[in-house]
Amino acid sequence: MEIDRLDGRKANQLRPLACSRNILNRAHGSASWTQGDTKVLVAVYGPKAGTKKNENPEKACIEVIWKPKSGQIGKSEREYEMIVKRTLQSICILNINPNTTTSVIVQVINDDGALLPCAINAACAALVDAGIPLKHLAVAICCCLADSGYIILDPTKLEEQSMKAYAYLVFPNSILSVRPEGSLKVQGEPMEHGVITSGTQGAMSVDDYLNCLERGRAATAKMSTVLRRNLQPQIASDLSKAG
Amino acid sequence: MGLPDAPGDLSSEVDVEAFRRLFPLRFYERHLTESIRPDGRPLGRARDTTIALGAVASAEGSALAKIGSTTMLAAIKMEVMTPSMDSPDQGCIAIDFHMPPICSPIVRPGRPAEIAPVVSKQLSDTISSSGMINLKELSLVSGKAAWMAYLDIYCLDADGALFDAALLSAVAAFSHLQIPAVSLNDDGIIVVVSEENGGKLEKDAVNKERMKLTLKSIPFSLTCVLHKNYILADPTAEEESIMETVVTVVLDSSSQLVSLYKPGGPVLAYTSAIQDCVALTRQRMKELQKILDEANSGMEVD
């Protein structure tokens, strides 16, 4: 059953994406990510010397500070901080700069649905801008499930609130490699099909969740190419800035 | 783990406890190749679980849940409040999760645990997503009075799988909850009916029926740890800190997926791993359902 979306998009259609890097002067790395009306700005400072008390000094530590658009900092903000922190920890190469802390500050400019995926995408672009060593990039997407089992991607806030359930998923970005395809498979699936982070809200059947995974993978493959294209041309100008 | 030959040479001489502290990952991997864990459990088995209802006598509903050493005490206090304008015939539930310093050496009085607000929010989200509680049952007089249930969960011992134990104690406390009988007195104020008063006014009949909440689809959860190709169910705190990838699956009694929570982690979850975790959770759900039913029927006999 087709569902008419308020903004006329099809089920698989994402909102217009915009990513700008190096927008803040003082931060070591910064990026803003816009998906439709949802906009998040992320600044990265680091690596700085020393780790916090309970953290392992043999590895680099990532600290995330989430600033909401308005209101006091409460439990949701702490949860977002933890999810972003653990997602970024899994993509950074932590052994390269041990006993250091990298601070990632996330500022929500506007929230119109798919806030956490937008923040993770922005944080990833900001880490690239700061030159933090990464294993691979992370691409995040949000899927919404209607009562009929119909899945739509990249919902707006109204769609998130009116639908039965939604799931946000983070996948590694797709690999462009010279090695033959078969050698990159893990357990029979290509590496970019693995889920880095997943969270759901609302109840859905297990099959619906697996369908969301399929749709999410297809969408993140497209987003990876957009991200790759976006990050590439600026490398030439970064080199001249470093010199 | 960067020492090349040392572990091989030392392992024959070093005490088991010392090896466990010095090379924790190798210690665990030695056990995993034999499909067993240091405490003797097979990989897919959860620790012994017990539920004791009515642990807090002054609260309207309470439960003490233990999964292995992880202990959670949940208690519900009810209060009458005016419902909000946009939902005049619904009550409200406020869930709070506390980790006092007694539970773990990493929690200190001035420094609250980082995971406490996260588990608290996860619990509220899970209980509202599962639709276990029909908030309309908490309504007294539409638009004027409704019940507010304060659910407080205290972690008394944090030894891994905190969310599982907290959810289990919350569900057990709600199943034990007995809403006090109230009536509307002459001034239009809700008062609790005590045994001496006998039957006071009109509201009596309505509230005597609603003494217990009907719990529709009860959520049960299982936390698993992923490490290479292994999936360990119900990790202890040591396992969670060594193998950092944690997946929590919450299913309700009609096998609907209420939540699949994987907050990052070095290991990526492929479809096969996710399906295995869901299968382990289904098994665990049957065990937990049985334990909860036994605890409830034990209370009814009294």
mmCIF file with all atom_site columns, C-alpha atoms in Angstrom, chain A residues 52-55 58-59 74-80 82-83 85-87 89-90 135-136 164 168 172 186-187 189-206 209-210 213-214 217, chain B residues 1 95-97 106 108 111 114-115 117-118 120-122 124-125 128-130 228-229 240 244-246 251-252 255-275 278 282:
data_model
loop_
_atom_site.group_PDB
_atom_site.id
_atom_site.type_symbol
_atom_site.label_atom_id
_atom_site.label_alt_id
_atom_site.label_comp_id
_atom_site.label_asym_id
_atom_site.label_entity_id
_atom_site.label_seq_id
_atom_site.pdbx_PDB_ins_code
_atom_site.Cartn_x
_atom_site.Cartn_y
_atom_site.Cartn_z
_atom_site.occupancy
_atom_site.B_iso_or_equiv
_atom_site.pdbx_formal_charge
_atom_site.auth_seq_id
_atom_site.auth_comp_id
_atom_site.auth_asym_id
_atom_site.auth_atom_id
_atom_site.pdbx_PDB_model_num
ATOM 1   C CA . LYS A 1 52  ? 39.212 11.037  31.951 1.00 0.00 ? 52  LYS A CA 1
ATOM 2   C CA . LYS A 1 53  ? 39.446 9.023   35.131 1.00 0.00 ? 53  LYS A CA 1
ATOM 3   C CA . ASN A 1 54  ? 37.573 5.827   34.302 1.00 0.00 ? 54  ASN A CA 1
ATOM 4   C CA . GLU A 1 55  ? 38.805 5.565   30.731 1.00 0.00 ? 55  GLU A CA 1
ATOM 5   C CA . GLU A 1 58  ? 46.060 2.752   26.415 1.00 0.00 ? 58  GLU A CA 1
ATOM 6   C CA . LYS A 1 59  ? 43.487 3.978   23.946 1.00 0.00 ? 59  LYS A CA 1
ATOM 7   C CA . GLY A 1 74  ? 18.172 15.820  30.503 1.00 0.00 ? 74  GLY A CA 1
ATOM 8   C CA . LYS A 1 75  ? 18.188 12.078  30.036 1.00 0.00 ? 75  LYS A CA 1
ATOM 9   C CA . SER A 1 76  ? 17.616 12.166  26.256 1.00 0.00 ? 76  SER A CA 1
ATOM 10  C CA . GLU A 1 77  ? 20.725 14.263  25.786 1.00 0.00 ? 77  GLU A CA 1
ATOM 11  C CA . ARG A 1 78  ? 22.776 11.845  27.903 1.00 0.00 ? 78  ARG A CA 1
ATOM 12  C CA . GLU A 1 79  ? 21.491 8.936   25.859 1.00 0.00 ? 79  GLU A CA 1
ATOM 13  C CA . TYR A 1 80  ? 22.362 10.661  22.577 1.00 0.00 ? 80  TYR A CA 1
ATOM 14  C CA . MET A 1 82  ? 26.398 7.814   24.792 1.00 0.00 ? 82  MET A CA 1
ATOM 15  C CA . ILE A 1 83  ? 25.167 6.520   21.443 1.00 0.00 ? 83  ILE A CA 1
ATOM 16  C CA . LYS A 1 85  ? 30.291 8.303   21.591 1.00 0.00 ? 85  LYS A CA 1
ATOM 17  C CA . ARG A 1 86  ? 30.103 4.548   21.184 1.00 0.00 ? 86  ARG A CA 1
ATOM 18  C CA . THR A 1 87  ? 29.436 4.823   17.451 1.00 0.00 ? 87  THR A CA 1
ATOM 19  C CA . GLN A 1 89  ? 34.607 4.868   19.124 1.00 0.00 ? 89  GLN A CA 1
ATOM 20  C CA . SER A 1 90  ? 33.885 1.996   16.795 1.00 0.00 ? 90  SER A CA 1
ATOM 21  C CA . LYS A 1 135 ? 38.856 2.907   9.996  1.00 0.00 ? 135 LYS A CA 1
ATOM 22  C CA . HIS A 1 136 ? 35.905 3.757   7.797  1.00 0.00 ? 136 HIS A CA 1
ATOM 23  C CA . LYS A 1 164 ? 3.752  3.001   14.538 1.00 0.00 ? 164 LYS A CA 1
ATOM 24  C CA . TYR A 1 168 ? 17.648 4.483   13.224 1.00 0.00 ? 168 TYR A CA 1
ATOM 25  C CA . PRO A 1 172 ? 29.854 1.554   7.634  1.00 0.00 ? 172 PRO A CA 1
ATOM 26  C CA . VAL A 1 186 ? 32.452 -11.580 6.432  1.00 0.00 ? 186 VAL A CA 1
ATOM 27  C CA . GLN A 1 187 ? 30.104 -14.481 7.199  1.00 0.00 ? 187 GLN A CA 1
ATOM 28  C CA . GLU A 1 189 ? 27.862 -10.785 3.686  1.00 0.00 ? 189 GLU A CA 1
ATOM 29  C CA . PRO A 1 190 ? 29.799 -7.763  2.462  1.00 0.00 ? 190 PRO A CA 1
ATOM 30  C CA . MET A 1 191 ? 31.340 -5.687  5.230  1.00 0.00 ? 191 MET A CA 1
ATOM 31  C CA . GLU A 1 192 ? 29.085 -2.705  4.716  1.00 0.00 ? 192 GLU A CA 1
ATOM 32  C CA . HIS A 1 193 ? 26.026 -4.760  5.613  1.00 0.00 ? 193 HIS A CA 1
ATOM 33  C CA . GLY A 1 194 ? 27.076 -4.942  9.244  1.00 0.00 ? 194 GLY A CA 1
ATOM 34  C CA . VAL A 1 195 ? 25.189 -2.762  11.672 1.00 0.00 ? 195 VAL A CA 1
ATOM 35  C CA . ILE A 1 196 ? 27.318 -0.441  13.784 1.00 0.00 ? 196 ILE A CA 1
ATOM 36  C CA . THR A 1 197 ? 24.458 1.044   15.778 1.00 0.00 ? 197 THR A CA 1
ATOM 37  C CA . SER A 1 198 ? 20.759 0.397   15.915 1.00 0.00 ? 198 SER A CA 1
ATOM 38  C CA . GLY A 1 199 ? 17.925 1.819   17.986 1.00 0.00 ? 199 GLY A CA 1
ATOM 39  C CA . THR A 1 200 ? 14.188 1.499   17.720 1.00 0.00 ? 200 THR A CA 1
ATOM 40  C CA . GLN A 1 201 ? 11.129 3.212   19.118 1.00 0.00 ? 201 GLN A CA 1
ATOM 41  C CA . GLY A 1 202 ? 7.710  1.530   19.047 1.00 0.00 ? 202 GLY A CA 1
ATOM 42  C CA . ALA A 1 203 ? 6.957  -2.144  18.585 1.00 0.00 ? 203 ALA A CA 1
ATOM 43  C CA . MET A 1 204 ? 7.367  -3.899  15.234 1.00 0.00 ? 204 MET A CA 1
ATOM 44  C CA . SER A 1 205 ? 7.654  -7.502  14.100 1.00 0.00 ? 205 SER A CA 1
ATOM 45  C CA . VAL A 1 206 ? 11.096 -9.050  13.654 1.00 0.00 ? 206 VAL A CA 1
ATOM 46  C CA . TYR A 1 209 ? 12.929 -4.877  11.405 1.00 0.00 ? 209 TYR A CA 1
ATOM 47  C CA . LEU A 1 210 ? 14.889 -7.053  8.972  1.00 0.00 ? 210 LEU A CA 1
ATOM 48  C CA . LEU A 1 213 ? 17.756 -3.256  7.618  1.00 0.00 ? 213 LEU A CA 1
ATOM 49  C CA . GLU A 1 214 ? 17.529 -4.092  3.907  1.00 0.00 ? 214 GLU A CA 1
ATOM 50  C CA . ARG A 1 217 ? 21.533 -0.760  3.545  1.00 0.00 ? 217 ARG A CA 1
ATOM 51  C CA . MET B 2 1   ? 47.898 -7.604  23.802 1.00 0.00 ? 1   MET B CA 1
ATOM 52  C CA . ILE B 2 95  ? 10.228 6.064   35.696 1.00 0.00 ? 95  ILE B CA 1
ATOM 53  C CA . ASP B 2 96  ? 13.545 6.788   37.350 1.00 0.00 ? 96  ASP B CA 1
ATOM 54  C CA . PHE B 2 97  ? 16.607 4.580   37.580 1.00 0.00 ? 97  PHE B CA 1
ATOM 55  C CA . ILE B 2 106 ? 33.106 2.934   39.800 1.00 0.00 ? 106 ILE B CA 1
ATOM 56  C CA . ARG B 2 108 ? 31.069 7.508   43.742 1.00 0.00 ? 108 ARG B CA 1
ATOM 57  C CA . ARG B 2 111 ? 30.089 11.372  40.401 1.00 0.00 ? 111 ARG B CA 1
ATOM 58  C CA . GLU B 2 114 ? 27.143 7.686   33.114 1.00 0.00 ? 114 GLU B CA 1
ATOM 59  C CA . ILE B 2 115 ? 24.798 4.863   32.253 1.00 0.00 ? 115 ILE B CA 1
ATOM 60  C CA . PRO B 2 117 ? 20.206 8.325   32.763 1.00 0.00 ? 117 PRO B CA 1
ATOM 61  C CA . VAL B 2 118 ? 20.647 6.185   29.658 1.00 0.00 ? 118 VAL B CA 1
ATOM 62  C CA . SER B 2 120 ? 16.369 5.299   32.730 1.00 0.00 ? 120 SER B CA 1
ATOM 63  C CA . LYS B 2 121 ? 15.428 6.653   29.305 1.00 0.00 ? 121 LYS B CA 1
ATOM 64  C CA . GLN B 2 122 ? 15.668 3.208   27.719 1.00 0.00 ? 122 GLN B CA 1
ATOM 65  C CA . SER B 2 124 ? 10.708 4.635   29.762 1.00 0.00 ? 124 SER B CA 1
ATOM 66  C CA . ASP B 2 125 ? 10.937 4.164   26.006 1.00 0.00 ? 125 ASP B CA 1
ATOM 67  C CA . SER B 2 128 ? 5.779  3.028   26.485 1.00 0.00 ? 128 SER B CA 1
ATOM 68  C CA . SER B 2 129 ? 6.693  1.324   23.168 1.00 0.00 ? 129 SER B CA 1
ATOM 69  C CA . SER B 2 130 ? 5.481  -2.063  24.343 1.00 0.00 ? 130 SER B CA 1
ATOM 70  C CA . LYS B 2 228 ? 34.212 -12.213 16.699 1.00 0.00 ? 228 LYS B CA 1
ATOM 71  C CA . ASN B 2 229 ? 31.847 -15.062 15.829 1.00 0.00 ? 229 ASN B CA 1
ATOM 72  C CA . GLU B 2 240 ? 30.887 -6.311  29.129 1.00 0.00 ? 240 GLU B CA 1
ATOM 73  C CA . GLU B 2 244 ? 32.572 -4.024  24.338 1.00 0.00 ? 244 GLU B CA 1
ATOM 74  C CA . THR B 2 245 ? 29.897 -4.769  21.754 1.00 0.00 ? 245 THR B CA 1
ATOM 75  C CA . VAL B 2 246 ? 26.541 -5.108  23.494 1.00 0.00 ? 246 VAL B CA 1
ATOM 76  C CA . LEU B 2 251 ? 10.506 -8.883  22.754 1.00 0.00 ? 251 LEU B CA 1
ATOM 77  C CA . ASP B 2 252 ? 6.984  -8.838  24.073 1.00 0.00 ? 252 ASP B CA 1
ATOM 78  C CA . SER B 2 255 ? 6.914  -11.951 19.783 1.00 0.00 ? 255 SER B CA 1
ATOM 79  C CA . GLN B 2 256 ? 6.868  -8.379  18.528 1.00 0.00 ? 256 GLN B CA 1
ATOM 80  C CA . LEU B 2 257 ? 10.230 -6.649  18.576 1.00 0.00 ? 257 LEU B CA 1
ATOM 81  C CA . VAL B 2 258 ? 9.907  -3.796  21.043 1.00 0.00 ? 258 VAL B CA 1
ATOM 82  C CA . SER B 2 259 ? 13.497 -2.675  20.849 1.00 0.00 ? 259 SER B CA 1
ATOM 83  C CA . LEU B 2 260 ? 16.779 -3.734  19.291 1.00 0.00 ? 260 LEU B CA 1
ATOM 84  C CA . TYR B 2 261 ? 19.441 -1.564  20.839 1.00 0.00 ? 261 TYR B CA 1
ATOM 85  C CA . LYS B 2 262 ? 23.053 -1.731  19.762 1.00 0.00 ? 262 LYS B CA 1
ATOM 86  C CA . PRO B 2 263 ? 24.974 1.366   20.826 1.00 0.00 ? 263 PRO B CA 1
ATOM 87  C CA . GLY B 2 264 ? 28.054 1.147   18.588 1.00 0.00 ? 264 GLY B CA 1
ATOM 88  C CA . GLY B 2 265 ? 30.845 -1.245  19.467 1.00 0.00 ? 265 GLY B CA 1
ATOM 89  C CA . PRO B 2 266 ? 33.846 -2.588  17.579 1.00 0.00 ? 266 PRO B CA 1
ATOM 90  C CA . VAL B 2 267 ? 32.027 -5.651  16.210 1.00 0.00 ? 267 VAL B CA 1
ATOM 91  C CA . LEU B 2 268 ? 29.514 -5.147  13.378 1.00 0.00 ? 268 LEU B CA 1
ATOM 92  C CA . ALA B 2 269 ? 26.245 -7.057  13.632 1.00 0.00 ? 269 ALA B CA 1
ATOM 93  C CA . TYR B 2 270 ? 25.316 -8.960  10.500 1.00 0.00 ? 270 TYR B CA 1
ATOM 94  C CA . THR B 2 271 ? 21.844 -10.321 9.802  1.00 0.00 ? 271 THR B CA 1
ATOM 95  C CA . SER B 2 272 ? 22.809 -13.796 11.045 1.00 0.00 ? 272 SER B CA 1
ATOM 96  C CA . ALA B 2 273 ? 24.032 -12.408 14.371 1.00 0.00 ? 273 ALA B CA 1
ATOM 97  C CA . ILE B 2 274 ? 20.856 -10.368 14.799 1.00 0.00 ? 274 ILE B CA 1
ATOM 98  C CA . GLN B 2 275 ? 18.679 -13.391 14.102 1.00 0.00 ? 275 GLN B CA 1
ATOM 99  C CA . VAL B 2 278 ? 16.483 -12.665 18.604 1.00 0.00 ? 278 VAL B CA 1
ATOM 100 C CA . ARG B 2 282 ? 12.766 -15.814 22.515 1.00 0.00 ? 282 ARG B CA 1
#
